[in-house]
Amino acid sequence: MSKTRRRTMTTLAAAIIMSAAGVVSTASPAAAAPKVSFQGLAKEADGSRYIAINIDGARAGFVLWAADPDSSEWSSKGDTLVVADRRTDGMSTYAQVVQAGSGSAYYLSASTSGLKAPATVRKTKNAPEEKELLVRPCVYKGSAMVACGPYYSIHA
């Protein structure tokens, strides 16, 4: 085989391989990101708040701030942050409570990361009465944040 023919065959083979690689990389578009929405109910008089989390239009979990719960269902030890993940979709629910007006100083957080759904996690911390706080719900897939909702006002 002549050098010119060999060079042409090599160039043609490289072009075919590169073309095939381009088709493979563009043939399967990335999976569409999930559509996450947060529905926060009005803050209760005692400072409690419930926030529903929906993924692609279906209920996926919730975040609940139970200010001074008196029921053993949540906690009798003080203010309680509850996060729940109801779907086995590889995503987790996370919420963080921060002090209002303090530049988002951390107060308390909870996550279902690493737990098999359905999962519920409760974290309790007794805050001074009427302390103004904010809670922010988020959804994670592994260590990557998928979406976070707004900060919702709550109080202890």
Coordinates of N, CA and C in Angstrom, one line a residue:
M1 N 0.8 -1.2 0.0 CA 0.0 0.0 0.0 C 0.9 1.2 0.0
S2 N 0.6 2.2 -0.8 CA 1.4 3.4 -1.0 C 1.2 4.3 0.2
K3 N 2.2 5.2 0.5 CA 2.1 6.1 1.6 C 0.9 7.0 1.5
T4 N 0.6 7.5 0.3 CA -0.5 8.4 0.0 C -1.8 7.7 0.4
R5 N -1.9 6.5 -0.1 CA -3.2 5.7 0.2 C -3.3 5.4 1.7
R6 N -2.2 5.1 2.3 CA -2.2 4.8 3.8 C -2.6 6.1 4.5
R7 N -2.0 7.2 4.1 CA -2.3 8.5 4.8 C -3.8 8.8 4.6
T8 N -4.3 8.6 3.4 CA -5.7 8.9 3.1 C -6.6 8.0 4.0
M9 N -6.3 6.7 4.1 CA -7.1 5.8 4.9 C -7.1 6.2 6.4
T10 N -5.9 6.6 6.8 CA -5.8 7.0 8.2 C -6.6 8.2 8.5
T11 N -6.5 9.2 7.6 CA -7.3 10.4 7.8 C -8.8 10.1 7.7
L12 N -9.2 9.3 6.8 CA -10.6 8.9 6.7 C -11.1 8.2 8.0
A13 N -10.3 7.3 8.5 CA -10.6 6.6 9.7 C -10.7 7.5 10.9
A14 N -9.8 8.5 11.0 CA -9.9 9.4 12.1 C -11.1 10.3 11.9
A15 N -11.5 10.7 10.7 CA -12.7 11.5 10.5 C -13.9 10.7 10.9
I16 N -14.0 9.5 10.6 CA -15.1 8.6 10.9 C -15.2 8.5 12.4
I17 N -14.1 8.2 13.1 CA -14.1 8.1 14.5 C -14.6 9.4 15.2
M18 N -14.0 10.5 14.8 CA -14.4 11.8 15.3 C -15.8 12.1 15.1
S19 N -16.3 11.8 13.9 CA -17.7 12.1 13.6 C -18.6 11.2 14.4
A20 N -18.3 9.9 14.6 CA -19.1 9.1 15.4 C -19.1 9.5 16.9
A21 N -17.9 10.0 17.4 CA -17.9 10.5 18.7 C -18.7 11.7 18.9
G22 N -18.8 12.6 17.9 CA -19.6 13.7 17.9 C -21.1 13.4 18.0
V23 N -21.5 12.4 17.2 CA -22.9 11.9 17.2 C -23.2 11.3 18.5
V24 N -22.4 10.5 19.1 CA -22.6 9.9 20.4 C -22.8 11.0 21.4
S25 N -21.9 12.0 21.4 CA -22.0 13.0 22.5 C -23.2 13.9 22.3
T26 N -23.8 14.0 21.1 CA -24.9 14.9 21.0 C -26.2 14.1 20.7
A27 N -26.1 12.8 20.5 CA -27.3 12.1 20.2 C -28.3 11.9 21.4
S28 N -27.7 11.8 22.6 CA -28.6 11.6 23.8 C -28.5 12.9 24.6
P29 N -29.5 13.8 24.5 CA -29.5 15.0 25.3 C -29.5 14.8 26.8
A30 N -28.9 15.7 27.5 CA -28.9 15.6 29.0 C -30.4 15.5 29.5
A31 N -30.6 14.7 30.5 CA -31.9 14.5 31.1 C -32.3 15.9 31.6
A32 N -33.6 16.2 31.4 CA -34.1 17.5 31.8 C -34.0 17.6 33.3
A33 N -33.7 18.8 33.8 CA -33.6 19.0 35.3 C -35.0 18.9 35.8
P34 N -35.1 18.3 37.0 CA -36.5 18.2 37.6 C -37.0 19.6 38.0
K35 N -38.3 19.7 37.9 CA -39.0 20.9 38.2 C -39.4 20.8 39.7
V36 N -38.8 21.7 40.5 CA -39.0 21.6 42.0 C -39.8 22.9 42.4
S37 N -40.9 22.7 43.2 CA -41.6 23.8 43.7 C -41.9 23.7 45.2
F38 N -42.0 24.8 45.8 CA -42.2 24.8 47.3 C -43.5 25.6 47.5
Q39 N -44.4 25.0 48.4 CA -45.6 25.6 48.8 C -45.7 25.8 50.3
G40 N -45.4 27.0 50.7 CA -45.5 27.3 52.1 C -46.8 27.8 52.6
L41 N -47.4 27.1 53.6 CA -48.6 27.6 54.2 C -48.3 28.8 55.1
A42 N -49.4 29.5 55.4 CA -49.2 30.7 56.2 C -48.6 30.3 57.6
K43 N -47.8 31.2 58.1 CA -47.2 31.0 59.4 C -48.3 31.0 60.5
E44 N -48.3 30.0 61.3 CA -49.2 29.8 62.4 C -49.0 30.9 63.5
A45 N -49.9 31.2 64.3 CA -49.8 32.2 65.4 C -48.6 31.9 66.3
D46 N -48.4 30.6 66.5 CA -47.3 30.2 67.4 C -45.9 30.2 66.8
G47 N -45.8 30.5 65.4 CA -44.6 30.6 64.7 C -44.3 29.4 63.9
S48 N -45.1 28.3 63.9 CA -44.9 27.1 63.2 C -45.2 27.4 61.7
R49 N -44.7 26.5 60.8 CA -44.9 26.7 59.4 C -44.7 25.3 58.7
Y50 N -45.5 25.0 57.7 CA -45.4 23.8 56.9 C -45.1 24.2 55.5
I51 N -44.1 23.5 54.9 CA -43.8 23.8 53.5 C -43.8 22.5 52.7
A52 N -44.6 22.4 51.7 CA -44.7 21.2 50.9 C -43.7 21.3 49.8
I53 N -43.0 20.2 49.4 CA -42.1 20.1 48.3 C -42.6 19.2 47.2
N54 N -42.7 19.7 46.0 CA -43.1 19.0 44.9 C -42.0 18.9 43.9
I55 N -41.9 17.7 43.3 CA -40.9 17.5 42.2 C -41.7 17.0 41.0
D56 N -41.6 17.7 39.9 CA -42.3 17.4 38.6 C -43.8 17.2 38.9
G57 N -44.3 18.0 39.7 CA -45.8 18.1 40.0 C -46.3 17.1 41.0
A58 N -45.4 16.2 41.6 CA -45.9 15.2 42.5 C -45.2 15.6 43.9
R59 N -46.0 15.3 45.0 CA -45.5 15.5 46.3 C -44.3 14.7 46.6
A60 N -43.2 15.3 47.0 CA -41.9 14.6 47.2 C -41.5 14.6 48.7
G61 N -42.0 15.6 49.5 CA -41.6 15.7 50.9 C -42.1 17.0 51.5
F62 N -41.6 17.3 52.6 CA -42.0 18.5 53.3 C -41.0 19.0 54.3
V63 N -41.1 20.2 54.7 CA -40.4 20.8 55.8 C -41.4 21.3 56.8
L64 N -41.2 21.1 58.1 CA -42.1 21.6 59.1 C -41.3 22.2 60.2
W65 N -41.6 23.4 60.6 CA -41.1 24.1 61.8 C -42.2 24.0 62.8
A66 N -42.0 23.3 63.9 CA -43.0 23.1 65.0 C -42.5 23.9 66.1
A67 N -43.0 25.1 66.3 CA -42.6 26.0 67.4 C -43.2 25.5 68.7
D68 N -42.4 25.2 69.7 CA -42.8 24.7 71.0 C -43.9 23.7 70.9
P69 N -43.7 22.6 70.2 CA -44.7 21.6 70.1 C -45.0 21.0 71.5
D70 N -46.3 20.7 71.7 CA -46.7 20.1 73.0 C -47.1 18.7 72.9
S71 N -46.9 18.2 71.7 CA -47.3 16.8 71.4 C -46.0 15.9 71.3
S72 N -46.1 14.7 71.8 CA -44.9 13.8 71.7 C -44.7 13.4 70.3
E73 N -45.7 13.7 69.4 CA -45.6 13.3 68.0 C -44.4 14.0 67.4
W74 N -44.1 15.2 67.8 CA -42.9 16.0 67.2 C -41.8 16.0 68.2
S75 N -42.0 16.7 69.3 CA -41.0 16.8 70.4 C -41.6 17.5 71.6
S76 N -41.1 17.1 72.7 CA -41.6 17.9 73.9 C -40.4 18.7 74.5
K77 N -39.3 18.7 73.7 CA -38.1 19.3 74.2 C -37.8 20.7 73.7
G78 N -38.7 21.2 72.8 CA -38.5 22.6 72.3 C -38.9 22.7 70.8
D79 N -38.4 23.7 70.2 CA -38.7 24.0 68.8 C -38.1 22.9 67.9
T80 N -38.9 22.4 67.0 CA -38.4 21.2 66.2 C -38.5 21.5 64.7
L81 N -37.4 21.2 64.0 CA -37.4 21.2 62.5 C -37.5 19.8 62.0
V82 N -38.5 19.6 61.2 CA -38.7 18.2 60.6 C -38.6 18.3 59.1
V83 N -37.8 17.4 58.5 CA -37.7 17.3 57.1 C -38.1 15.9 56.7
A84 N -38.8 15.8 55.6 CA -39.3 14.4 55.1 C -39.1 14.3 53.6
D85 N -38.6 13.1 53.2 CA -38.5 12.7 51.8 C -39.4 11.6 51.6
R86 N -40.3 11.7 50.7 CA -41.3 10.6 50.4 C -41.1 9.8 49.2
R87 N -40.1 10.2 48.4 CA -39.9 9.5 47.1 C -38.5 8.8 47.0
T88 N -38.5 7.7 46.3 CA -37.2 7.0 46.1 C -36.6 7.4 44.8
D89 N -36.3 8.6 44.7 CA -35.8 9.2 43.4 C -34.3 9.6 43.4
G90 N -33.6 9.3 44.5 CA -32.2 9.6 44.7 C -32.0 11.1 45.2
M91 N -33.1 11.8 45.5 CA -33.0 13.1 46.0 C -33.3 13.1 47.5
S92 N -32.8 14.2 48.1 CA -33.0 14.3 49.5 C -33.5 15.7 49.9
T93 N -34.2 15.8 51.0 CA -34.7 17.0 51.5 C -33.8 17.6 52.6
Y94 N -33.6 18.9 52.5 CA -32.7 19.6 53.5 C -33.4 20.9 53.9
A95 N -33.3 21.3 55.1 CA -33.7 22.7 55.5 C -32.8 23.3 56.5
Q96 N -32.7 24.6 56.4 CA -31.8 25.3 57.3 C -32.6 26.4 58.0
V97 N -32.4 26.6 59.3 CA -33.0 27.7 60.0 C -31.9 28.6 60.4
V98 N -32.2 29.9 60.0 CA -31.2 31.0 60.3 C -31.9 32.1 61.1
Q99 N -31.1 32.9 61.8 CA -31.7 34.0 62.6 C -32.0 35.1 61.6
A100 N -33.2 35.7 61.8 CA -33.7 36.8 60.9 C -32.9 38.0 61.3
G101 N -32.5 38.8 60.2 CA -31.9 40.0 60.4 C -30.4 40.0 61.0
S102 N -29.8 38.8 60.9 CA -28.4 38.7 61.4 C -27.5 38.3 60.3
G103 N -27.8 38.6 59.0 CA -27.0 38.2 57.9 C -27.0 36.7 57.8
S104 N -28.1 36.0 58.0 CA -28.3 34.6 57.8 C -27.4 33.7 58.7
A105 N -27.2 34.2 60.0 CA -26.4 33.4 61.0 C -27.1 32.0 61.2
Y106 N -26.3 30.9 61.1 CA -26.9 29.6 61.2 C -27.5 29.3 62.6
Y107 N -28.6 28.6 62.6 CA -29.2 28.3 63.9 C -29.4 26.7 64.0
L108 N -30.0 26.1 62.9 CA -30.3 24.7 63.0 C -30.5 24.1 61.6
S109 N -30.2 22.9 61.3 CA -30.4 22.3 60.0 C -30.8 20.8 60.2
A110 N -31.4 20.2 59.1 CA -31.7 18.8 59.1 C -31.8 18.4 57.7
S111 N -31.4 17.1 57.4 CA -31.4 16.6 56.1 C -31.7 15.1 56.1
T112 N -32.3 14.6 55.0 CA -32.6 13.2 54.8 C -31.5 12.5 53.9
S113 N -30.4 13.3 53.6 CA -29.4 12.7 52.8 C -28.8 11.5 53.4
G114 N -28.6 10.4 52.5 CA -28.0 9.2 53.0 C -29.0 8.2 53.6
L115 N -30.3 8.6 53.7 CA -31.3 7.8 54.2 C -32.2 7.2 53.1
K116 N -32.7 6.0 53.3 CA -33.6 5.4 52.3 C -35.0 6.0 52.4
A117 N -35.6 6.5 51.4 CA -36.9 7.1 51.4 C -37.9 5.9 51.5
P118 N -39.0 6.2 52.2 CA -39.4 7.4 52.8 C -38.6 7.6 54.1
A119 N -38.2 8.8 54.4 CA -37.4 9.1 55.6 C -37.9 10.4 56.2
T120 N -37.8 10.5 57.5 CA -38.1 11.7 58.3 C -37.0 11.9 59.3
V121 N -36.6 13.2 59.4 CA -35.5 13.6 60.3 C -36.0 14.7 61.1
R122 N -35.8 14.6 62.5 CA -36.2 15.7 63.4 C -35.0 16.2 64.1
K123 N -34.9 17.5 64.2 CA -33.8 18.2 65.0 C -34.5 19.2 65.9
T124 N -34.1 19.2 67.2 CA -34.8 20.0 68.2 C -33.8 20.9 68.8
K125 N -34.2 22.2 69.0 CA -33.4 23.1 69.7 C -34.3 24.2 70.4
N126 N -34.2 24.4 71.6 CA -35.1 25.3 72.3 C -34.6 26.7 72.1
A127 N -35.3 27.5 71.3 CA -34.9 28.9 71.1 C -35.7 29.8 72.1
P128 N -35.1 31.0 72.3 CA -35.8 32.0 73.2 C -37.2 32.3 72.6
E129 N -38.2 32.4 73.4 CA -39.5 32.7 72.9 C -39.6 34.0 72.0
E130 N -40.4 33.9 71.0 CA -40.6 35.0 70.0 C -39.4 35.3 69.2
K131 N -38.3 34.5 69.2 CA -37.1 34.8 68.4 C -37.5 34.7 67.0
E132 N -37.3 35.7 66.2 CA -37.6 35.7 64.8 C -36.5 34.9 64.0
L133 N -37.0 33.9 63.2 CA -36.1 33.0 62.5 C -36.6 32.9 61.1
L134 N -35.8 32.3 60.2 CA -36.2 32.0 58.8 C -35.8 30.6 58.5
V135 N -36.7 29.9 57.7 CA -36.4 28.5 57.3 C -36.3 28.5 55.8
R136 N -35.3 27.8 55.3 CA -35.2 27.6 53.8 C -35.1 26.2 53.4
P137 N -36.1 25.7 52.7 CA -36.1 24.3 52.2 C -35.3 24.1 50.9
C138 N -34.6 23.0 50.8 CA -33.8 22.7 49.6 C -34.0 21.2 49.2
V139 N -33.7 20.9 48.0 CA -33.7 19.6 47.5 C -32.3 19.3 46.9
Y140 N -31.7 18.2 47.3 CA -30.3 17.8 46.8 C -30.4 16.5 46.1
K141 N -29.5 16.3 45.2 CA -29.2 15.0 44.6 C -27.8 14.7 44.8
G142 N -27.5 13.8 45.7 CA -26.1 13.5 46.2 C -25.7 14.8 46.9
S143 N -24.5 15.3 46.5 CA -24.0 16.5 47.2 C -24.4 17.8 46.3
A144 N -25.1 17.6 45.2 CA -25.4 18.7 44.4 C -26.8 19.3 44.7
M145 N -26.8 20.6 44.9 CA -28.1 21.2 45.2 C -28.9 21.3 43.9
V146 N -30.2 20.8 43.9 CA -31.1 20.8 42.8 C -31.9 22.1 42.8
A147 N -32.4 22.5 43.9 CA -33.2 23.7 44.1 C -33.4 24.1 45.5
C148 N -33.5 25.4 45.8 CA -33.9 25.8 47.1 C -35.0 26.8 47.0
G149 N -35.9 26.8 48.0 CA -37.0 27.7 48.0 C -36.6 29.0 48.7
P150 N -37.5 29.9 48.8 CA -37.2 31.2 49.5 C -37.1 30.9 51.0
Y151 N -36.7 32.0 51.7 CA -36.7 31.9 53.1 C -38.1 32.3 53.6
Y152 N -38.6 31.4 54.5 CA -39.9 31.6 55.1 C -39.8 32.1 56.5
S153 N -40.6 33.0 56.9 CA -40.5 33.5 58.3 C -41.2 32.5 59.2
I154 N -40.5 32.4 60.4 CA -41.0 31.5 61.5 C -40.6 32.2 62.8
H155 N -41.0 31.7 63.9 CA -40.4 32.1 65.2 C -40.6 31.1 66.2
A156 N -39.8 31.2 67.2 CA -39.8 30.2 68.3 C -40.9 30.5 69.2

